[in-house]
GROMACS .gro file of C-alpha atoms in nm:
model
  158
    1MET     CA    1  -2.036   0.559   0.074
    2LYS     CA    2  -2.316   0.351   0.219
    3ILE     CA    3  -2.267   0.008   0.369
    4GLY     CA    4  -2.357  -0.270   0.133
    5TYR     CA    5  -2.216  -0.103  -0.178
    6TYR     CA    6  -2.010  -0.325  -0.405
    7PRO     CA    7  -1.921  -0.219  -0.758
    8ASP     CA    8  -2.095  -0.392  -1.048
    9VAL     CA    9  -1.764  -0.407  -1.235
   10VAL     CA   10  -1.429  -0.483  -1.073
   11ASN     CA   11  -1.075  -0.534  -1.199
   12GLU     CA   12  -1.002  -0.906  -1.225
   13ASN     CA   13  -0.630  -0.839  -1.191
   14VAL     CA   14  -0.681  -0.659  -0.859
   15THR     CA   15  -0.896  -0.942  -0.723
   16ARG     CA   16  -0.625  -1.194  -0.811
   17ILE     CA   17  -0.355  -0.993  -0.635
   18VAL     CA   18  -0.576  -0.945  -0.329
   19ALA     CA   19  -0.645  -1.319  -0.325
   20SER     CA   20  -0.270  -1.372  -0.294
   21THR     CA   21  -0.278  -1.181   0.037
   22VAL     CA   22  -0.548  -1.421   0.157
   23VAL     CA   23  -0.318  -1.709   0.060
   24PHE     CA   24  -0.026  -1.554   0.247
   25LEU     CA   25  -0.227  -1.469   0.560
   26GLY     CA   26  -0.400  -1.807   0.557
   27VAL     CA   27  -0.075  -2.003   0.534
   28PHE     CA   28   0.077  -1.784   0.804
   29ALA     CA   29  -0.225  -1.846   1.030
   30ILE     CA   30  -0.198  -2.222   0.976
   31LEU     CA   31   0.173  -2.227   1.058
   32PHE     CA   32   0.157  -1.973   1.341
   33PRO     CA   33  -0.196  -1.976   1.485
   34ASN     CA   34  -0.280  -1.641   1.642
   35PRO     CA   35  -0.582  -1.416   1.674
   36TYR     CA   36  -0.417  -1.116   1.507
   37VAL     CA   37  -0.375  -1.280   1.167
   38LEU     CA   38  -0.727  -1.418   1.191
   39ALA     CA   39  -0.852  -1.069   1.271
   40LEU     CA   40  -0.672  -0.935   0.961
   41LEU     CA   41  -0.834  -1.202   0.744
   42LEU     CA   42  -1.178  -1.134   0.887
   43ALA     CA   43  -1.138  -0.756   0.865
   44GLY     CA   44  -1.031  -0.782   0.501
   45PHE     CA   45  -1.328  -0.995   0.402
   46THR     CA   46  -1.565  -0.780   0.608
   47LEU     CA   47  -1.448  -0.457   0.446
   48ARG     CA   48  -1.446  -0.600   0.093
   49LEU     CA   49  -1.787  -0.757   0.146
   50SER     CA   50  -1.931  -0.433   0.283
   51TYR     CA   51  -1.768  -0.176   0.057
   52GLY     CA   52  -1.574  -0.351  -0.218
   53PRO     CA   53  -1.211  -0.252  -0.253
   54LYS     CA   54  -1.259   0.111  -0.146
   55PHE     CA   55  -1.182   0.078   0.227
   56GLU     CA   56  -0.994  -0.249   0.262
   57PRO     CA   57  -0.630  -0.132   0.286
   58PHE     CA   58  -0.459  -0.388   0.064
   59ALA     CA   59  -0.730  -0.384  -0.203
   60PHE     CA   60  -0.723  -0.004  -0.203
   61PHE     CA   61  -0.342   0.005  -0.227
   62THR     CA   62  -0.343  -0.259  -0.500
   63SER     CA   63  -0.609  -0.089  -0.713
   64ARG     CA   64  -0.485   0.269  -0.669
   65TYR     CA   65  -0.108   0.229  -0.663
   66LEU     CA   66   0.032  -0.120  -0.725
   67VAL     CA   67  -0.160  -0.208  -1.043
   68PRO     CA   68  -0.096   0.130  -1.212
   69TRP     CA   69   0.271   0.127  -1.104
   70LEU     CA   70   0.319  -0.221  -1.251
   71GLY     CA   71   0.126  -0.123  -1.564
   72ILE     CA   72  -0.127  -0.402  -1.519
   73SER     CA   73  -0.435  -0.348  -1.733
   74PHE     CA   74  -0.794  -0.316  -1.617
   75VAL     CA   75  -0.973  -0.641  -1.693
   76ALA     CA   76  -1.343  -0.597  -1.628
   77THR     CA   77  -1.529  -0.869  -1.446
   78ALA     CA   78  -1.871  -0.876  -1.285
   79GLY     CA   79  -1.875  -0.754  -0.927
   80PRO     CA   80  -2.170  -0.948  -0.779
   81PRO     CA   81  -2.005  -1.293  -0.815
   82LYS     CA   82  -1.687  -1.153  -0.658
   83ARG     CA   83  -1.892  -1.016  -0.370
   84PHE     CA   84  -2.049  -1.358  -0.322
   85ALA     CA   85  -1.697  -1.502  -0.309
   86GLN     CA   86  -1.611  -1.243  -0.040
   87LEU     CA   87  -1.912  -1.366   0.159
   88ILE     CA   88  -1.781  -1.722   0.143
   89GLY     CA   89  -1.435  -1.605   0.252
   90PHE     CA   90  -1.596  -1.411   0.535
   91LEU     CA   91  -1.781  -1.725   0.651
   92PHE     CA   92  -1.463  -1.933   0.638
   93SER     CA   93  -1.281  -1.665   0.838
   94VAL     CA   94  -1.554  -1.664   1.102
   95GLY     CA   95  -1.540  -2.043   1.112
   96ALA     CA   96  -1.162  -2.038   1.160
   97ILE     CA   97  -1.198  -1.792   1.448
   98VAL     CA   98  -1.465  -2.007   1.614
   99PHE     CA   99  -1.246  -2.318   1.583
  100PHE     CA  100  -0.944  -2.122   1.712
  101VAL     CA  101  -1.135  -1.998   2.017
  102LEU     CA  102  -1.272  -2.348   2.087
  103ASP     CA  103  -0.917  -2.488   2.049
  104LEU     CA  104  -1.027  -2.728   1.774
  105ARG     CA  105  -0.690  -2.729   1.600
  106LEU     CA  106  -0.765  -2.978   1.321
  107ALA     CA  107  -1.093  -2.808   1.227
  108TYR     CA  108  -0.911  -2.474   1.237
  109GLN     CA  109  -0.639  -2.600   1.004
  110ILE     CA  110  -0.884  -2.766   0.763
  111THR     CA  111  -1.095  -2.450   0.746
  112LEU     CA  112  -0.795  -2.230   0.672
  113ALA     CA  113  -0.643  -2.482   0.431
  114THR     CA  114  -0.971  -2.485   0.236
  115LEU     CA  115  -0.973  -2.105   0.226
  116VAL     CA  116  -0.608  -2.102   0.112
  117PHE     CA  117  -0.677  -2.364  -0.156
  118PHE     CA  118  -0.963  -2.169  -0.313
  119ALA     CA  119  -0.784  -1.834  -0.277
  120SER     CA  120  -0.486  -1.996  -0.454
  121LEU     CA  121  -0.708  -2.103  -0.743
  122GLU     CA  122  -0.826  -1.742  -0.775
  123SER     CA  123  -0.483  -1.588  -0.733
  124PHE     CA  124  -0.271  -1.819  -0.947
  125LEU     CA  125  -0.517  -1.960  -1.201
  126GLY     CA  126  -0.789  -1.693  -1.214
  127TRP     CA  127  -1.062  -1.944  -1.126
  128CYS     CA  128  -1.307  -1.819  -0.863
  129ALA     CA  129  -1.497  -2.096  -0.685
  130GLY     CA  130  -1.738  -1.845  -0.532
  131CYS     CA  131  -1.809  -1.706  -0.877
  132PHE     CA  132  -1.867  -2.058  -1.006
  133ALA     CA  133  -2.115  -2.123  -0.722
  134PHE     CA  134  -2.280  -1.787  -0.795
  135GLY     CA  135  -2.326  -1.895  -1.157
  136LEU     CA  136  -2.486  -2.221  -1.049
  137LEU     CA  137  -2.723  -2.031  -0.819
  138MET     CA  138  -2.815  -1.804  -1.112
  139LYS     CA  139  -2.899  -2.107  -1.327
  140LEU     CA  140  -3.112  -2.249  -1.047
  141GLY     CA  141  -3.301  -1.921  -1.019
  142VAL     CA  142  -3.184  -1.850  -0.663
  143ILE     CA  143  -3.011  -1.528  -0.770
  144PRO     CA  144  -3.265  -1.260  -0.875
  145GLU     CA  145  -3.292  -1.168  -1.244
  146GLU     CA  146  -3.178  -0.808  -1.178
  147ILE     CA  147  -2.845  -0.934  -1.045
  148CYS     CA  148  -2.802  -1.152  -1.354
  149GLU     CA  149  -2.856  -0.847  -1.576
  150ARG     CA  150  -2.594  -0.647  -1.386
  151CYS     CA  151  -2.347  -0.934  -1.427
  152ASN     CA  152  -2.398  -0.937  -1.802
  153ASN     CA  153  -2.365  -0.558  -1.834
  154LEU     CA  154  -1.993  -0.495  -1.802
  155ASN     CA  155  -2.005  -0.131  -1.909
  156PHE     CA  156  -1.646  -0.064  -1.801
  157ASN     CA  157  -1.740   0.215  -1.559
  158LYS     CA  158  -1.458   0.179  -1.313
   0.00000   0.00000   0.00000
């Protein structure tokens, strides 16, 4: 699989469960600041941004084993907005690492708390702020027309 691939259609239920891991890791990193948890957050966003759920361990486990075992249905949702949300999470993770390294504790906590807040909205309510921003960028014409067409074509090819 080439770098930069992200599926056009993803399972909304998987993305919500994966967002709960971001919530957990983010809260843990706020309470117990350490580079290892930050590295896990950054690695997760990097892998999901680069390859979708295929190579990120928790997303892979969730999509291949946890969701089928729990009998959770496949709910198709457009992949490109979710990828955009991964980019935002990646940027927040990088920001948290920079603030951690510079020992800017308050900025570190605010950055992670913001990430946790928006990941919580995705996980618990199913509202994706990155997807919302993606939609606004589509309306403004910033997102190319071909991406818009892919978003509207949920052909259920998993």
